[in-house]
Amino acid sequence: MARPRKPLLSRAGIVAAALALVDTEGLAAVSTRRLAAELGVSGPSLYNHFHTKDEILDAVADTVVGEVDLSMFEGCTDWRAALTAWARSYRAALTAHPNIVPFLAQGPGRRPAGLRMADAVFGAMVEAGWPVADATLIGAMMRYFVAGSALGSFARGFVGDPAAYDPSAYPHLGQAHLLPEHQQRVDEGAFEMGLTALLDGLAVRFVTPTRVPEGD
Amino acid sequence: MARPRKPLLSRAGIVAAALALVDTEGLAAVSTRRLAAELGVSGPSLYNHFHTKDEILDAVADTVVGEVDLSMFEGCTDWRAALTAWARSYRAALTAHPNIVPFLAQGPGRRPAGLRMADAVFGAMVEAGWPVADATLIGAMMRYFVAGSALGSFARGFVGDPAAYDPSAYPHLGQAHLLPEHQQRVDEGAFEMGLTALLDGLAVRFVTPTRVPEGD
DNA sequence: ACCTGAACACCGTTCAAGT
DNA sequence: ACCTGAACACCGTTCAAGT
């Protein structure tokens, strides 16, 4: 076939196909040959659009992070409400594409959407009155929690096999771990509990250290 | 050579070599052939001791999680102090072997050390007076945060290249991200800030719902 | 510029063959 | 029982060849 007069591939098309493959069959299923086959081309064709396979996965990760809503940070006055809404949107984006999370959660690297998100959180916290040093910590802290909750999902991380929970070895684990709907409720509950706890803790910190001695 | 009269390999030896390789060269460097070469044998020899490469990595992950101190949960009366000590030990174990964290943080699966840890946390929280449902949430929530902090490390997740932080695109990120010692301080600070916040938040929750109407 | 097939140096895993 | 080399079906990536 050689070069077609209209390109068969595009970066966006490759990324969409890669994301679909990651979602349906997992990260391990994404090989350059398999992905190319999915797109109806031969393996090396991808290298006309990306330098490496890793660059493709970076673009996939960036697409997912790009789905996170950041609008609550614009002209934000209530930092607590903004962080709450953002954390939920962030978690929703990750849990919609759980198989890419281990790759994505390692940090933004040089991915634009990840850096944009870090920038938005930091900027909004400073604007809301947080000291610069704290604003950095808040961004990191929230990222830890949200990424950890998507990655270490109870539902995905505990196997659904009774034999795995020998009651003599693990007297407290019980059989409840087996029920998928229970597991999902644990994930939701633990996320909301942690989110509330983190923000409560921040609220304590917000007033205290910013109180400056008044007067001469 | 065929079968030697004393086995050349052992599960423990393979796991130790694999962990060393993960630590020094990363998860991607661990191939069965490479690992076997490190041990002075040929690739397929490993299959006499493990069924799959994944089983080897599971054993490596279990070794790392096995390094976490759980002694603070024995006869624990102060749940807050116990969770604090445990979270720090947990984080220390993971940050000592950062390259295995993406694999490990996906959940305990059927790894004994991971299940033992989940069991210890849950049991201690119940013993300390937490409702069973909350104890499960606390275990998940803490796991999210600690694993997230080790995985999404600021120091490892942000690239150390000034060109990555175009100030017009990311007006708030600045150049501070470049300094490795600064990054490490951010990770430490964000971890401690989050830990305090989480436990403060839990403390609020602890007293409230367990208060039972007294009296006639 | 953009796709192709051939090729290179790798993979994980199976298996018959050796002791 | 435990190691070996050969073999299978894969990898990521390079590159000359085609239009």
JSON list of N, CA and C in Angstrom, two decimals, chain A residues 161-194:
[
{"chain": "A", "resi": 161, "resn": "ASP", "atom": "N", "xyz": [-12.14, -14.68, 46.26]},
{"chain": "A", "resi": 161, "resn": "ASP", "atom": "CA", "xyz": [-12.03, -16.13, 46.40]},
{"chain": "A", "resi": 161, "resn": "ASP", "atom": "C", "xyz": [-11.99, -16.46, 47.90]},
{"chain": "A", "resi": 162, "resn": "PRO", "atom": "N", "xyz": [-13.00, -17.16, 48.40]},
{"chain": "A", "resi": 162, "resn": "PRO", "atom": "CA", "xyz": [-13.09, -17.47, 49.83]},
{"chain": "A", "resi": 162, "resn": "PRO", "atom": "C", "xyz": [-11.79, -18.08, 50.37]},
{"chain": "A", "resi": 163, "resn": "ALA", "atom": "N", "xyz": [-11.16, -18.93, 49.58]},
{"chain": "A", "resi": 163, "resn": "ALA", "atom": "CA", "xyz": [-9.98, -19.65, 50.04]},
{"chain": "A", "resi": 163, "resn": "ALA", "atom": "C", "xyz": [-8.82, -18.70, 50.37]},
{"chain": "A", "resi": 164, "resn": "ALA", "atom": "N", "xyz": [-8.89, -17.48, 49.84]},
{"chain": "A", "resi": 164, "resn": "ALA", "atom": "CA", "xyz": [-7.79, -16.52, 50.08]},
{"chain": "A", "resi": 164, "resn": "ALA", "atom": "C", "xyz": [-7.84, -15.97, 51.51]},
{"chain": "A", "resi": 165, "resn": "TYR", "atom": "N", "xyz": [-8.97, -16.14, 52.18]},
{"chain": "A", "resi": 165, "resn": "TYR", "atom": "CA", "xyz": [-9.12, -15.53, 53.50]},
{"chain": "A", "resi": 165, "resn": "TYR", "atom": "C", "xyz": [-9.22, -16.57, 54.60]},
{"chain": "A", "resi": 166, "resn": "ASP", "atom": "N", "xyz": [-8.17, -17.33, 54.76]},
{"chain": "A", "resi": 166, "resn": "ASP", "atom": "CA", "xyz": [-8.12, -18.34, 55.81]},
{"chain": "A", "resi": 166, "resn": "ASP", "atom": "C", "xyz": [-8.40, -17.68, 57.16]},
{"chain": "A", "resi": 167, "resn": "PRO", "atom": "N", "xyz": [-9.52, -18.00, 57.77]},
{"chain": "A", "resi": 167, "resn": "PRO", "atom": "CA", "xyz": [-9.91, -17.31, 59.01]},
{"chain": "A", "resi": 167, "resn": "PRO", "atom": "C", "xyz": [-8.94, -17.54, 60.17]},
{"chain": "A", "resi": 168, "resn": "SER", "atom": "N", "xyz": [-8.17, -18.62, 60.13]},
{"chain": "A", "resi": 168, "resn": "SER", "atom": "CA", "xyz": [-7.21, -18.83, 61.22]},
{"chain": "A", "resi": 168, "resn": "SER", "atom": "C", "xyz": [-6.00, -17.92, 61.04]},
{"chain": "A", "resi": 169, "resn": "ALA", "atom": "N", "xyz": [-5.69, -17.59, 59.80]},
{"chain": "A", "resi": 169, "resn": "ALA", "atom": "CA", "xyz": [-4.55, -16.69, 59.56]},
{"chain": "A", "resi": 169, "resn": "ALA", "atom": "C", "xyz": [-4.96, -15.23, 59.67]},
{"chain": "A", "resi": 170, "resn": "TYR", "atom": "N", "xyz": [-6.18, -14.92, 59.21]},
{"chain": "A", "resi": 170, "resn": "TYR", "atom": "CA", "xyz": [-6.65, -13.54, 59.20]},
{"chain": "A", "resi": 170, "resn": "TYR", "atom": "C", "xyz": [-7.99, -13.48, 59.92]},
{"chain": "A", "resi": 171, "resn": "PRO", "atom": "N", "xyz": [-7.95, -13.52, 61.26]},
{"chain": "A", "resi": 171, "resn": "PRO", "atom": "CA", "xyz": [-9.19, -13.71, 62.03]},
{"chain": "A", "resi": 171, "resn": "PRO", "atom": "C", "xyz": [-10.22, -12.61, 61.83]},
{"chain": "A", "resi": 172, "resn": "HIS", "atom": "N", "xyz": [-9.79, -11.44, 61.38]},
{"chain": "A", "resi": 172, "resn": "HIS", "atom": "CA", "xyz": [-10.72, -10.32, 61.31]},
{"chain": "A", "resi": 172, "resn": "HIS", "atom": "C", "xyz": [-11.27, -10.04, 59.92]},
{"chain": "A", "resi": 173, "resn": "LEU", "atom": "N", "xyz": [-10.69, -10.65, 58.91]},
{"chain": "A", "resi": 173, "resn": "LEU", "atom": "CA", "xyz": [-11.07, -10.24, 57.56]},
{"chain": "A", "resi": 173, "resn": "LEU", "atom": "C", "xyz": [-12.46, -10.72, 57.15]},
{"chain": "A", "resi": 174, "resn": "GLY", "atom": "N", "xyz": [-12.85, -11.89, 57.64]},
{"chain": "A", "resi": 174, "resn": "GLY", "atom": "CA", "xyz": [-14.21, -12.34, 57.40]},
{"chain": "A", "resi": 174, "resn": "GLY", "atom": "C", "xyz": [-14.51, -12.61, 55.94]},
{"chain": "A", "resi": 175, "resn": "GLN", "atom": "N", "xyz": [-15.75, -12.77, 55.63]},
{"chain": "A", "resi": 175, "resn": "GLN", "atom": "CA", "xyz": [-16.15, -13.13, 54.28]},
{"chain": "A", "resi": 175, "resn": "GLN", "atom": "C", "xyz": [-16.74, -11.94, 53.52]},
{"chain": "A", "resi": 176, "resn": "ALA", "atom": "N", "xyz": [-16.90, -10.86, 54.23]},
{"chain": "A", "resi": 176, "resn": "ALA", "atom": "CA", "xyz": [-17.54, -9.70, 53.60]},
{"chain": "A", "resi": 176, "resn": "ALA", "atom": "C", "xyz": [-16.76, -9.21, 52.39]},
{"chain": "A", "resi": 177, "resn": "HIS", "atom": "N", "xyz": [-15.43, -9.48, 52.43]},
{"chain": "A", "resi": 177, "resn": "HIS", "atom": "CA", "xyz": [-14.58, -9.02, 51.33]},
{"chain": "A", "resi": 177, "resn": "HIS", "atom": "C", "xyz": [-15.02, -9.62, 49.99]},
{"chain": "A", "resi": 178, "resn": "LEU", "atom": "N", "xyz": [-15.81, -10.66, 50.06]},
{"chain": "A", "resi": 178, "resn": "LEU", "atom": "CA", "xyz": [-16.14, -11.37, 48.83]},
{"chain": "A", "resi": 178, "resn": "LEU", "atom": "C", "xyz": [-17.18, -10.66, 47.98]},
{"chain": "A", "resi": 179, "resn": "LEU", "atom": "N", "xyz": [-18.01, -9.87, 48.61]},
{"chain": "A", "resi": 179, "resn": "LEU", "atom": "CA", "xyz": [-19.14, -9.32, 47.89]},
{"chain": "A", "resi": 179, "resn": "LEU", "atom": "C", "xyz": [-18.74, -8.07, 47.11]},
{"chain": "A", "resi": 180, "resn": "PRO", "atom": "N", "xyz": [-18.81, -8.13, 45.79]},
{"chain": "A", "resi": 180, "resn": "PRO", "atom": "CA", "xyz": [-18.37, -7.00, 44.97]},
{"chain": "A", "resi": 180, "resn": "PRO", "atom": "C", "xyz": [-19.10, -5.70, 45.29]},
{"chain": "A", "resi": 181, "resn": "GLU", "atom": "N", "xyz": [-20.39, -5.79, 45.54]},
{"chain": "A", "resi": 181, "resn": "GLU", "atom": "CA", "xyz": [-21.11, -4.54, 45.82]},
{"chain": "A", "resi": 181, "resn": "GLU", "atom": "C", "xyz": [-20.68, -3.98, 47.16]},
{"chain": "A", "resi": 182, "resn": "HIS", "atom": "N", "xyz": [-20.38, -4.88, 48.09]},
{"chain": "A", "resi": 182, "resn": "HIS", "atom": "CA", "xyz": [-19.85, -4.42, 49.37]},
{"chain": "A", "resi": 182, "resn": "HIS", "atom": "C", "xyz": [-18.50, -3.73, 49.16]},
{"chain": "A", "resi": 183, "resn": "GLN", "atom": "N", "xyz": [-17.66, -4.33, 48.33]},
{"chain": "A", "resi": 183, "resn": "GLN", "atom": "CA", "xyz": [-16.33, -3.76, 48.08]},
{"chain": "A", "resi": 183, "resn": "GLN", "atom": "C", "xyz": [-16.45, -2.36, 47.50]},
{"chain": "A", "resi": 184, "resn": "GLN", "atom": "N", "xyz": [-17.36, -2.20, 46.57]},
{"chain": "A", "resi": 184, "resn": "GLN", "atom": "CA", "xyz": [-17.52, -0.89, 45.96]},
{"chain": "A", "resi": 184, "resn": "GLN", "atom": "C", "xyz": [-18.02, 0.14, 46.97]},
{"chain": "A", "resi": 185, "resn": "ARG", "atom": "N", "xyz": [-18.90, -0.31, 47.87]},
{"chain": "A", "resi": 185, "resn": "ARG", "atom": "CA", "xyz": [-19.36, 0.60, 48.92]},
{"chain": "A", "resi": 185, "resn": "ARG", "atom": "C", "xyz": [-18.22, 0.98, 49.85]},
{"chain": "A", "resi": 186, "resn": "VAL", "atom": "N", "xyz": [-17.32, 0.03, 50.10]},
{"chain": "A", "resi": 186, "resn": "VAL", "atom": "CA", "xyz": [-16.16, 0.34, 50.93]},
{"chain": "A", "resi": 186, "resn": "VAL", "atom": "C", "xyz": [-15.31, 1.42, 50.26]},
{"chain": "A", "resi": 187, "resn": "ASP", "atom": "N", "xyz": [-15.10, 1.26, 48.97]},
{"chain": "A", "resi": 187, "resn": "ASP", "atom": "CA", "xyz": [-14.29, 2.25, 48.25]},
{"chain": "A", "resi": 187, "resn": "ASP", "atom": "C", "xyz": [-14.92, 3.64, 48.29]},
{"chain": "A", "resi": 188, "resn": "GLU", "atom": "N", "xyz": [-16.21, 3.68, 48.02]},
{"chain": "A", "resi": 188, "resn": "GLU", "atom": "CA", "xyz": [-16.92, 4.96, 48.09]},
{"chain": "A", "resi": 188, "resn": "GLU", "atom": "C", "xyz": [-16.83, 5.55, 49.49]},
{"chain": "A", "resi": 189, "resn": "GLY", "atom": "N", "xyz": [-17.14, 4.71, 50.46]},
{"chain": "A", "resi": 189, "resn": "GLY", "atom": "CA", "xyz": [-17.18, 5.16, 51.85]},
{"chain": "A", "resi": 189, "resn": "GLY", "atom": "C", "xyz": [-15.81, 5.61, 52.34]},
{"chain": "A", "resi": 190, "resn": "ALA", "atom": "N", "xyz": [-14.80, 4.83, 52.02]},
{"chain": "A", "resi": 190, "resn": "ALA", "atom": "CA", "xyz": [-13.45, 5.18, 52.48]},
{"chain": "A", "resi": 190, "resn": "ALA", "atom": "C", "xyz": [-12.98, 6.47, 51.82]},
{"chain": "A", "resi": 191, "resn": "PHE", "atom": "N", "xyz": [-13.35, 6.64, 50.56]},
{"chain": "A", "resi": 191, "resn": "PHE", "atom": "CA", "xyz": [-12.97, 7.86, 49.87]},
{"chain": "A", "resi": 191, "resn": "PHE", "atom": "C", "xyz": [-13.63, 9.08, 50.50]},
{"chain": "A", "resi": 192, "resn": "GLU", "atom": "N", "xyz": [-14.91, 9.00, 50.72]},
{"chain": "A", "resi": 192, "resn": "GLU", "atom": "CA", "xyz": [-15.63, 10.15, 51.28]},
{"chain": "A", "resi": 192, "resn": "GLU", "atom": "C", "xyz": [-15.19, 10.42, 52.72]},
{"chain": "A", "resi": 193, "resn": "MET", "atom": "N", "xyz": [-14.97, 9.35, 53.47]},
{"chain": "A", "resi": 193, "resn": "MET", "atom": "CA", "xyz": [-14.51, 9.49, 54.85]},
{"chain": "A", "resi": 193, "resn": "MET", "atom": "C", "xyz": [-13.14, 10.18, 54.87]},
{"chain": "A", "resi": 194, "resn": "GLY", "atom": "N", "xyz": [-12.26, 9.73, 54.01]},
{"chain": "A", "resi": 194, "resn": "GLY", "atom": "CA", "xyz": [-10.92, 10.31, 53.96]},
{"chain": "A", "resi": 194, "resn": "GLY", "atom": "C", "xyz": [-10.95, 11.74, 53.48]}
]
